[in-house]
Short mmCIF file of C-alpha atoms and ligand atoms in Angstrom, two decimals:
data_model
loop_
_atom_site.label_atom_id
_atom_site.label_comp_id
_atom_site.label_asym_id
_atom_site.label_seq_id
_atom_site.Cartn_x
_atom_site.Cartn_y
_atom_site.Cartn_z
CA MET A 1 -41.79 -12.52 -53.47
CA SER A 2 -44.86 -14.56 -54.22
CA GLU A 3 -47.59 -12.26 -52.89
CA ALA A 4 -49.28 -9.38 -54.59
CA VAL A 5 -48.27 -5.81 -53.81
CA LEU A 6 -50.07 -4.37 -50.77
CA HIS A 7 -51.71 -0.99 -51.48
CA VAL A 8 -51.49 1.11 -48.34
CA THR A 9 -53.32 4.24 -47.16
CA VAL A 10 -51.40 6.18 -44.53
CA LEU A 11 -53.71 8.40 -42.46
CA GLY A 12 -51.57 11.02 -40.71
CA SER A 13 -48.55 10.46 -42.97
CA THR A 14 -46.75 13.66 -41.91
CA GLY A 15 -46.64 12.68 -38.23
CA SER A 16 -44.14 10.62 -36.31
CA ILE A 17 -45.85 7.26 -36.97
CA GLY A 18 -46.72 8.24 -40.55
CA LYS A 19 -43.10 9.05 -41.42
CA ASN A 20 -41.85 5.86 -39.79
CA THR A 21 -44.41 3.88 -41.79
CA LEU A 22 -43.20 5.37 -45.07
CA ASP A 23 -39.60 4.71 -43.99
CA VAL A 24 -40.34 1.00 -43.59
CA MET A 25 -42.37 0.82 -46.81
CA ALA A 26 -39.59 2.51 -48.78
CA ARG A 27 -37.25 -0.34 -47.79
CA HIS A 28 -39.55 -2.81 -49.61
CA PRO A 29 -40.67 -1.12 -52.83
CA GLY A 30 -41.67 -4.41 -54.49
CA ARG A 31 -43.95 -5.31 -51.63
CA TYR A 32 -45.82 -2.11 -50.76
CA ARG A 33 -47.29 0.74 -52.75
CA VAL A 34 -48.75 3.94 -51.27
CA PHE A 35 -52.37 4.40 -52.32
CA ALA A 36 -53.14 7.58 -50.37
CA LEU A 37 -51.58 9.92 -47.82
CA SER A 38 -53.12 12.47 -45.46
CA ALA A 39 -52.26 15.37 -43.20
CA ARG A 40 -54.10 18.17 -41.47
CA GLN A 41 -52.21 21.16 -42.89
CA ASP A 42 -48.52 20.39 -43.43
CA TRP A 43 -48.69 20.47 -47.23
CA GLN A 44 -44.92 20.89 -47.68
CA THR A 45 -44.15 17.54 -46.04
CA LEU A 46 -47.07 15.97 -47.91
CA LEU A 47 -45.63 17.32 -51.18
CA GLN A 48 -42.26 15.68 -50.49
CA GLN A 49 -44.03 12.43 -49.71
CA CYS A 50 -46.03 12.69 -52.95
CA GLN A 51 -42.79 13.21 -54.87
CA GLN A 52 -41.27 10.11 -53.33
CA PHE A 53 -44.30 7.77 -53.32
CA GLN A 54 -46.63 9.09 -56.06
CA PRO A 55 -49.89 8.13 -54.35
CA VAL A 56 -53.26 8.25 -56.14
CA TYR A 57 -54.61 10.69 -53.51
CA ALA A 58 -53.27 13.20 -51.01
CA VAL A 59 -55.78 14.47 -48.46
CA LEU A 60 -55.57 17.68 -46.43
CA THR A 61 -58.28 18.32 -43.87
CA ASP A 62 -57.44 22.03 -43.70
CA PRO A 63 -58.89 23.52 -46.91
CA GLN A 64 -56.44 26.45 -46.80
CA ALA A 65 -53.50 24.10 -47.26
CA ALA A 66 -55.01 22.35 -50.28
CA LYS A 67 -54.46 25.09 -52.87
CA PRO A 68 -50.67 25.41 -52.40
CA LEU A 69 -50.32 21.60 -52.53
CA GLN A 70 -52.43 21.40 -55.67
CA ASP A 71 -50.35 24.12 -57.38
CA ALA A 72 -47.07 22.52 -56.36
CA LEU A 73 -48.17 19.09 -57.64
CA VAL A 74 -49.12 20.59 -61.02
CA THR A 75 -45.77 22.41 -61.23
CA ALA A 76 -43.94 19.20 -60.37
CA LYS A 77 -46.05 17.31 -62.97
CA LEU A 78 -47.15 14.76 -60.39
CA PRO A 79 -50.30 12.68 -60.95
CA THR A 80 -51.57 12.76 -57.35
CA GLU A 81 -55.08 14.15 -56.88
CA VAL A 82 -55.72 16.40 -53.86
CA LEU A 83 -58.87 15.79 -51.80
CA VAL A 84 -60.03 18.02 -48.97
CA GLY A 85 -61.84 17.55 -45.68
CA ASP A 86 -62.79 14.92 -43.12
CA ASP A 87 -65.00 13.01 -45.56
CA ALA A 88 -61.99 12.50 -47.80
CA LEU A 89 -60.21 10.69 -44.94
CA VAL A 90 -63.08 8.23 -44.80
CA ALA A 91 -63.02 7.89 -48.59
CA ILE A 92 -59.32 6.95 -48.77
CA ALA A 93 -59.74 4.55 -45.82
CA GLU A 94 -62.57 2.57 -47.42
CA ASP A 95 -61.62 2.81 -51.11
CA ALA A 96 -61.79 -0.57 -52.84
CA ARG A 97 -58.28 0.00 -54.27
CA THR A 98 -56.60 0.03 -50.85
CA ASP A 99 -55.85 -3.18 -48.92
CA CYS A 100 -54.27 -1.81 -45.80
CA VAL A 101 -54.82 1.33 -43.73
CA MET A 102 -52.33 2.75 -41.24
CA ALA A 103 -54.48 4.75 -38.79
CA ALA A 104 -51.95 7.28 -37.47
CA ILE A 105 -53.94 10.46 -36.99
CA VAL A 106 -53.63 11.80 -33.45
CA GLY A 107 -56.67 12.09 -31.17
CA ALA A 108 -60.40 11.58 -31.58
CA ALA A 109 -60.09 13.10 -35.06
CA GLY A 110 -58.73 9.71 -36.14
CA LEU A 111 -61.83 7.73 -35.20
CA PRO A 112 -64.16 8.11 -38.23
CA SER A 113 -61.50 7.10 -40.78
CA ALA A 114 -60.12 4.22 -38.67
CA LEU A 115 -63.66 2.92 -38.16
CA ALA A 116 -64.37 3.27 -41.88
CA ALA A 117 -61.33 1.09 -42.62
CA ALA A 118 -62.59 -1.56 -40.18
CA ARG A 119 -66.10 -1.43 -41.65
CA ALA A 120 -64.62 -1.87 -45.13
CA GLY A 121 -62.87 -5.06 -43.94
CA LYS A 122 -59.35 -3.74 -44.45
CA ARG A 123 -56.14 -4.80 -42.84
CA VAL A 124 -56.07 -2.05 -40.18
CA LEU A 125 -52.76 -1.05 -38.60
CA LEU A 126 -53.98 0.80 -35.52
CA ALA A 127 -51.70 3.44 -34.01
CA ASN A 128 -54.60 5.76 -33.11
CA LYS A 129 -55.34 4.34 -29.66
CA GLU A 130 -57.95 7.05 -29.11
CA SER A 131 -60.26 5.14 -31.51
CA LEU A 132 -60.48 2.26 -29.04
CA VAL A 133 -60.75 4.56 -26.03
CA LEU A 134 -63.74 6.38 -27.54
CA ALA A 135 -65.45 3.58 -29.37
CA GLY A 136 -63.95 0.26 -28.26
CA ALA A 137 -67.16 -1.80 -28.48
CA LEU A 138 -68.22 -0.29 -31.80
CA PHE A 139 -64.74 -0.62 -33.30
CA MET A 140 -64.19 -4.24 -32.25
CA ALA A 141 -67.68 -5.17 -33.49
CA ALA A 142 -66.88 -3.56 -36.86
CA VAL A 143 -63.64 -5.57 -37.09
CA ARG A 144 -65.50 -8.79 -36.31
CA ASP A 145 -68.58 -8.17 -38.46
CA HIS A 146 -66.69 -7.01 -41.54
CA GLY A 147 -63.79 -9.45 -41.42
CA ALA A 148 -61.13 -6.78 -40.93
CA THR A 149 -57.65 -7.77 -39.79
CA LEU A 150 -56.69 -5.60 -36.83
CA LEU A 151 -53.00 -5.31 -36.00
CA PRO A 152 -51.99 -3.17 -33.02
CA ILE A 153 -49.12 -0.75 -33.69
CA ASP A 154 -48.82 0.81 -30.25
CA SER A 155 -45.54 -0.80 -29.16
CA GLU A 156 -46.92 -2.37 -25.97
CA HIS A 157 -50.00 -3.80 -27.66
CA ASN A 158 -47.94 -5.02 -30.55
CA ALA A 159 -45.67 -6.76 -28.03
CA ILE A 160 -48.68 -8.36 -26.28
CA PHE A 161 -50.10 -9.47 -29.63
CA GLN A 162 -46.76 -11.10 -30.46
CA CYS A 163 -46.83 -12.97 -27.10
CA MET A 164 -50.33 -14.39 -27.67
CA PRO A 165 -50.87 -18.06 -28.62
CA ALA A 166 -50.50 -19.17 -32.25
CA GLY A 167 -53.52 -18.27 -34.38
CA TYR A 168 -54.50 -15.40 -32.09
CA ARG A 169 -56.50 -12.52 -33.63
CA ALA A 170 -57.22 -9.18 -31.98
CA GLY A 171 -60.51 -9.20 -30.06
CA MET A 172 -60.26 -12.86 -29.04
CA ARG A 173 -60.01 -13.85 -25.40
CA ALA A 174 -56.87 -15.99 -25.28
CA ALA A 175 -57.20 -19.17 -23.24
CA HIS A 176 -55.16 -19.32 -20.02
CA VAL A 177 -53.84 -15.78 -20.23
CA GLU A 178 -54.15 -14.56 -16.65
CA LYS A 179 -52.61 -11.14 -16.83
CA ILE A 180 -51.16 -8.55 -19.12
CA LEU A 181 -48.14 -6.64 -17.86
CA LEU A 182 -48.13 -3.31 -19.65
CA THR A 183 -44.76 -1.57 -19.46
CA ALA A 184 -44.34 2.20 -19.21
CA SER A 185 -41.11 4.16 -19.48
CA GLY A 186 -42.31 6.42 -16.69
CA GLY A 187 -41.80 9.47 -18.93
CA PRO A 188 -39.54 12.46 -18.29
CA PHE A 189 -40.87 13.04 -14.75
CA ARG A 190 -40.37 9.58 -13.27
CA GLY A 191 -39.43 9.91 -9.60
CA CYS A 192 -40.73 13.49 -9.32
CA SER A 193 -43.14 14.64 -6.61
CA GLY A 194 -46.41 16.46 -7.31
CA ALA A 195 -44.79 19.70 -6.11
CA ASP A 196 -41.92 19.25 -8.60
CA LEU A 197 -44.42 19.10 -11.46
CA VAL A 198 -46.47 22.23 -10.85
CA ALA A 199 -44.22 24.53 -12.88
CA VAL A 200 -42.86 22.20 -15.59
CA THR A 201 -42.88 23.57 -19.16
CA PRO A 202 -44.13 22.02 -22.42
CA GLU A 203 -40.49 21.69 -23.53
CA GLN A 204 -39.65 19.62 -20.44
CA ALA A 205 -42.80 17.52 -20.82
CA CYS A 206 -42.09 16.77 -24.49
CA LYS A 207 -38.49 15.69 -23.87
CA HIS A 208 -39.13 11.97 -23.62
CA PRO A 209 -36.17 9.94 -22.33
CA LYS A 210 -36.59 7.02 -24.76
CA TRP A 211 -39.04 7.67 -27.59
CA SER A 212 -39.32 10.42 -30.20
CA MET A 213 -43.05 11.08 -30.76
CA GLY A 214 -45.66 13.73 -31.58
CA ARG A 215 -46.28 16.43 -28.95
CA LYS A 216 -49.68 15.21 -27.74
CA ILE A 217 -48.55 11.66 -26.97
CA SER A 218 -45.33 13.03 -25.45
CA VAL A 219 -47.34 15.02 -22.90
CA ASP A 220 -49.56 11.97 -22.36
CA SER A 221 -46.42 9.97 -21.58
CA ALA A 222 -45.35 12.61 -19.06
CA THR A 223 -48.73 12.55 -17.21
CA LEU A 224 -49.00 8.74 -17.65
CA MET A 225 -52.37 9.35 -19.34
CA ASN A 226 -50.80 7.57 -22.30
CA LYS A 227 -50.61 4.45 -20.13
CA GLY A 228 -54.15 5.06 -18.92
CA LEU A 229 -55.38 5.20 -22.53
CA GLU A 230 -53.32 2.07 -23.22
CA ILE A 231 -55.01 0.16 -20.37
CA ILE A 232 -58.35 0.83 -22.08
CA GLU A 233 -56.85 -0.01 -25.48
CA ALA A 234 -55.59 -3.35 -24.11
CA CYS A 235 -58.97 -4.23 -22.57
CA TRP A 236 -60.64 -3.93 -25.98
CA LEU A 237 -57.88 -5.49 -28.09
CA PHE A 238 -57.40 -8.53 -25.87
CA ASP A 239 -60.89 -8.81 -24.33
CA MET A 240 -59.54 -8.58 -20.79
CA PRO A 241 -60.97 -6.86 -17.70
CA GLU A 242 -59.19 -3.73 -16.53
CA SER A 243 -58.21 -5.54 -13.32
CA ALA A 244 -56.11 -8.00 -15.37
CA ILE A 245 -53.94 -5.23 -16.85
CA GLU A 246 -51.03 -4.31 -14.59
CA VAL A 247 -48.75 -1.36 -15.28
CA LEU A 248 -45.02 -1.82 -14.71
CA VAL A 249 -42.64 1.11 -15.00
CA HIS A 250 -39.60 -0.04 -16.98
CA PRO A 251 -37.30 2.93 -17.60
CA GLN A 252 -35.11 1.24 -20.23
CA SER A 253 -38.06 0.75 -22.65
CA ILE A 254 -36.66 -2.50 -24.01
CA VAL A 255 -39.27 -4.96 -22.72
CA HIS A 256 -42.32 -3.64 -24.58
CA SER A 257 -44.87 -5.65 -22.53
CA LEU A 258 -45.48 -9.15 -21.17
CA VAL A 259 -48.23 -11.78 -21.05
CA ALA A 260 -48.63 -14.03 -17.97
CA TYR A 261 -50.07 -17.53 -18.52
CA ALA A 262 -51.82 -19.89 -16.09
CA ASP A 263 -48.85 -22.29 -16.01
CA GLY A 264 -46.58 -19.59 -14.62
CA SER A 265 -44.91 -18.71 -17.94
CA VAL A 266 -44.46 -15.04 -18.68
CA LEU A 267 -43.73 -14.17 -22.32
CA ALA A 268 -42.24 -10.83 -23.33
CA GLN A 269 -41.27 -9.06 -26.52
CA LEU A 270 -38.02 -7.09 -26.44
CA GLY A 271 -36.58 -4.61 -28.90
CA GLN A 272 -35.10 -1.19 -29.41
CA PRO A 273 -37.48 1.67 -28.63
CA ASP A 274 -38.10 2.28 -32.34
CA MET A 275 -41.64 2.32 -33.75
CA ARG A 276 -40.44 0.86 -37.04
CA THR A 277 -40.39 -2.58 -35.37
CA PRO A 278 -44.14 -2.74 -34.59
CA ILE A 279 -44.91 -0.95 -37.89
CA ALA A 280 -42.94 -3.52 -39.90
CA TYR A 281 -44.64 -6.29 -37.95
CA GLY A 282 -48.05 -4.87 -38.86
CA LEU A 283 -47.15 -4.38 -42.49
CA ALA A 284 -45.73 -7.89 -42.94
CA TRP A 285 -47.81 -10.01 -40.52
CA PRO A 286 -47.77 -13.03 -40.42
CA GLU A 287 -44.36 -12.72 -42.03
CA ARG A 288 -41.38 -10.65 -40.89
CA ILE A 289 -39.42 -8.06 -42.83
CA PRO A 290 -36.36 -5.91 -42.09
CA ALA A 291 -37.44 -2.63 -40.48
CA GLY A 292 -34.20 -0.64 -40.54
CA VAL A 293 -33.89 -1.05 -36.77
CA PRO A 294 -30.44 -1.86 -35.34
CA ALA A 295 -30.12 -5.18 -33.52
CA LEU A 296 -30.85 -5.10 -29.81
CA ASP A 297 -27.64 -5.30 -27.77
CA LEU A 298 -28.63 -6.54 -24.32
CA LEU A 299 -25.08 -6.30 -23.02
CA ALA A 300 -24.98 -2.62 -23.96
CA ALA A 301 -28.43 -2.16 -22.40
CA GLY A 302 -27.13 -3.59 -19.14
CA LYS A 303 -29.85 -3.57 -16.52
CA LEU A 304 -33.56 -4.05 -17.10
CA GLU A 305 -35.46 -2.55 -14.16
CA PHE A 306 -39.12 -2.65 -13.14
CA GLU A 307 -41.01 -0.61 -10.55
CA ALA A 308 -44.59 0.25 -9.59
CA PRO A 309 -46.05 3.53 -10.90
CA ASP A 310 -46.63 6.26 -8.31
CA GLU A 311 -50.36 6.84 -8.66
CA SER A 312 -50.39 9.66 -6.10
CA VAL A 313 -48.23 11.78 -8.42
CA PHE A 314 -49.75 10.42 -11.65
CA PRO A 315 -53.53 10.11 -11.06
CA CYS A 316 -54.30 9.62 -14.76
CA LEU A 317 -53.89 5.85 -14.43
CA ARG A 318 -56.67 5.73 -11.85
CA LEU A 319 -58.86 8.12 -13.87
CA ALA A 320 -58.56 5.94 -16.97
CA ARG A 321 -59.46 2.79 -15.04
CA GLU A 322 -62.46 4.56 -13.51
CA ALA A 323 -63.64 5.79 -16.90
CA PHE A 324 -63.37 2.32 -18.42
CA ARG A 325 -65.29 0.74 -15.54
CA ALA A 326 -68.00 3.43 -15.75
CA GLY A 327 -68.43 2.70 -19.49
CA GLY A 328 -70.91 4.59 -21.68
CA VAL A 329 -69.37 7.89 -22.74
CA ALA A 330 -67.07 8.19 -19.69
CA PRO A 331 -64.00 7.18 -21.77
CA VAL A 332 -65.08 9.76 -24.39
CA TYR A 333 -65.09 12.41 -21.66
CA LEU A 334 -61.74 11.19 -20.35
CA ASN A 335 -60.18 11.47 -23.79
CA ALA A 336 -61.80 14.76 -24.79
CA ALA A 337 -60.90 16.46 -21.51
CA ASN A 338 -57.36 15.19 -21.86
CA GLU A 339 -57.02 16.42 -25.47
CA VAL A 340 -58.32 19.90 -24.59
CA ALA A 341 -56.17 20.09 -21.44
CA VAL A 342 -53.01 18.91 -23.24
CA ALA A 343 -53.54 21.48 -26.02
CA ALA A 344 -54.04 24.21 -23.38
CA PHE A 345 -50.90 23.09 -21.56
CA LEU A 346 -48.87 23.11 -24.80
CA ASP A 347 -50.27 26.61 -25.39
CA ARG A 348 -49.13 27.66 -21.88
CA GLN A 349 -52.69 28.45 -20.76
CA ILE A 350 -52.67 25.95 -17.88
CA GLY A 351 -50.13 24.14 -15.72
CA PHE A 352 -49.09 20.51 -16.00
CA MET A 353 -51.01 19.35 -12.92
CA ASP A 354 -54.16 21.06 -14.24
CA ILE A 355 -54.34 18.30 -16.88
CA PRO A 356 -55.41 15.51 -14.46
CA ALA A 357 -57.52 18.02 -12.50
CA LEU A 358 -59.52 18.95 -15.61
CA VAL A 359 -59.94 15.30 -16.56
CA GLU A 360 -61.17 14.41 -13.08
CA GLN A 361 -63.63 17.31 -13.16
CA ALA A 362 -64.96 16.24 -16.57
CA LEU A 363 -65.45 12.69 -15.32
CA SER A 364 -67.64 13.95 -12.48
CA ALA A 365 -70.25 15.20 -14.99
CA VAL A 366 -70.62 12.42 -17.56
CA PRO A 367 -74.15 12.18 -18.99
CA ALA A 368 -75.86 8.80 -19.27
CA VAL A 369 -75.82 7.72 -22.93
CA THR A 370 -76.87 4.17 -23.65
CA GLN A 371 -77.08 4.14 -27.45
CA LEU A 372 -73.41 4.15 -28.45
CA SER A 373 -73.13 4.90 -32.17
CA LEU A 374 -70.46 6.87 -34.00
CA GLU A 375 -72.84 9.84 -34.00
CA THR A 376 -73.63 9.78 -30.26
CA LEU A 377 -69.97 9.21 -29.39
CA LEU A 378 -68.85 12.16 -31.53
CA ALA A 379 -71.64 14.31 -30.05
CA ALA A 380 -70.43 13.44 -26.53
CA ASP A 381 -66.87 14.25 -27.65
CA THR A 382 -67.97 17.70 -28.87
CA GLU A 383 -69.94 18.41 -25.72
CA ALA A 384 -67.08 17.36 -23.43
CA ARG A 385 -64.63 19.54 -25.40
CA GLN A 386 -66.94 22.56 -25.09
CA ARG A 387 -67.27 22.10 -21.34
CA VAL A 388 -63.56 21.67 -20.72
CA SER A 389 -62.65 24.54 -23.08
CA ALA A 390 -65.03 26.80 -21.12
CA GLU A 391 -63.36 25.66 -17.91
CA VAL A 392 -59.90 26.47 -19.34
CA ALA A 393 -61.08 29.90 -20.57
CA GLY A 394 -62.98 30.73 -17.37
P1 NAD B 401 -48.16 13.40 -34.71
O1 NAD B 401 -48.68 14.60 -34.02
O2 NAD B 401 -46.69 13.31 -34.95
O3 NAD B 401 -48.88 13.22 -36.13
C1 NAD B 401 -50.27 13.31 -36.26
C2 NAD B 401 -50.71 13.18 -37.70
O4 NAD B 401 -52.14 13.36 -37.74
C3 NAD B 401 -50.13 14.25 -38.63
O5 NAD B 401 -49.99 13.71 -39.92
C4 NAD B 401 -51.23 15.32 -38.65
O6 NAD B 401 -51.23 16.10 -39.83
C5 NAD B 401 -52.48 14.48 -38.54
N1 NAD B 401 -53.57 15.19 -37.85
C6 NAD B 401 -53.50 15.86 -36.66
N2 NAD B 401 -54.70 16.36 -36.34
C7 NAD B 401 -55.55 16.02 -37.34
C8 NAD B 401 -56.94 16.26 -37.58
N3 NAD B 401 -57.68 16.98 -36.72
N4 NAD B 401 -57.49 15.75 -38.71
C9 NAD B 401 -56.74 15.03 -39.58
N5 NAD B 401 -55.43 14.78 -39.40
C10 NAD B 401 -54.84 15.26 -38.30
O7 NAD B 401 -48.67 12.14 -33.87
P2 NAD B 401 -47.96 10.71 -33.69
O8 NAD B 401 -47.02 10.77 -32.55
O9 NAD B 401 -47.51 10.18 -35.01
O10 NAD B 401 -49.19 9.84 -33.15
C11 NAD B 401 -50.23 9.39 -34.02
C12 NAD B 401 -51.08 8.38 -33.28
O11 NAD B 401 -50.29 7.23 -32.99
C13 NAD B 401 -51.61 8.87 -31.93
O12 NAD B 401 -52.89 8.34 -31.72
C14 NAD B 401 -50.65 8.28 -30.93
O13 NAD B 401 -51.23 8.05 -29.67
C15 NAD B 401 -50.29 6.97 -31.60
N6 NAD B 401 -48.98 6.43 -31.22
C16 NAD B 401 -47.86 7.12 -31.51
C17 NAD B 401 -46.62 6.63 -31.14
C18 NAD B 401 -45.36 7.36 -31.48
O14 NAD B 401 -44.27 6.84 -31.23
N7 NAD B 401 -45.40 8.55 -32.04
C19 NAD B 401 -46.55 5.41 -30.45
C20 NAD B 401 -47.73 4.72 -30.19
C21 NAD B 401 -48.95 5.23 -30.58
MG1 MG B 402 -47.40 2.87 -26.36
#
């Protein structure tokens, strides 16, 4: 191995993407070293990760969880220093000693640290799609202006990136790409009617047929809001209009997305539904490394099917397109309303079909904000959350 070791910060290391990232890194100990890890409050998992990877820093954003981690690290005679709070996330993302940042916090909470990594010119492995939904223009400008290397980790966007012309970098408009075909598994409720969905439970919504993921994105996959957020994510990453992003339901989740060129060629990336493939791609780009993923057996997979999404049952696709076209803080409202509604659904306070209803309602009252900075975007996020929370409580 000729290159230097890559020092990696994993934001959200105790989550589904975070654990998969550490799994891939552990397969290549000579190539990657963990610089810092972070979690909200799960200090036990963070402790295990500190034992295995001995990072310089471990960050907890919940101050209550910091003391037990600190004590356990001292007892275990581990050198890792514990930092606390949201500012510490930004600090480990922009630290001069880290080369690469995996942004794998869930929700809008992941924006400030992901943006800090971009502004510090890091190699940014972006799983936190919400960053681009909230702050696409700001984020892509930061990547460009600070020479960051942005590698999409969301499986569809990683697939699209892989199908782009040689030399392609995120944010560029690729010549002669006419369309992006974004695949969707369809989630656990594919083929259901609106009436079928009224009484579904969080357990049913989180039981994804193909992917094992955190609870928030699992519910987003069930409402198809995940695909809505991904349409917006694709517009920013690939500098394409929303009208050029077509959603195709593909229940087998083997074709991870496709790119249609002007000469009639359509390129696709195929693989097992295992996030370690896009994660390994991001870690090693422009090289390739083993990811621990079994080889794809197309004969065992059998059929690959494609169908149109049913937007009458799953209105979130339309809502996301409308929010993107409206611009300003409309996507912030879309995302905030969705986060509050999903949390309320997981908490059994509202029904499944109340999620799109609350998002639609929030989108009908978006204030006009023209100056889009991190501060104004976060203020809009807070305001939208307050309004939707009041709606849920009322
Ligand atoms: P998860 O819920 O499994 O993990 C979330 C991580 O973020 C945890 O480490 C948690 O401690 C941390 N976290 C949560 N709230 C926080 C807060 N307020 N402040 C700081 N840290 C916080 O989520 P996940 O499924 O790993 O998803 C992470 C991100 O990756 C999401 O944006 C999701 O959309 C995206 N993504 C996930 C998958 C997947 O397969 N899981 C695929 C594509 C994209
Ligand atoms: Mg995805």
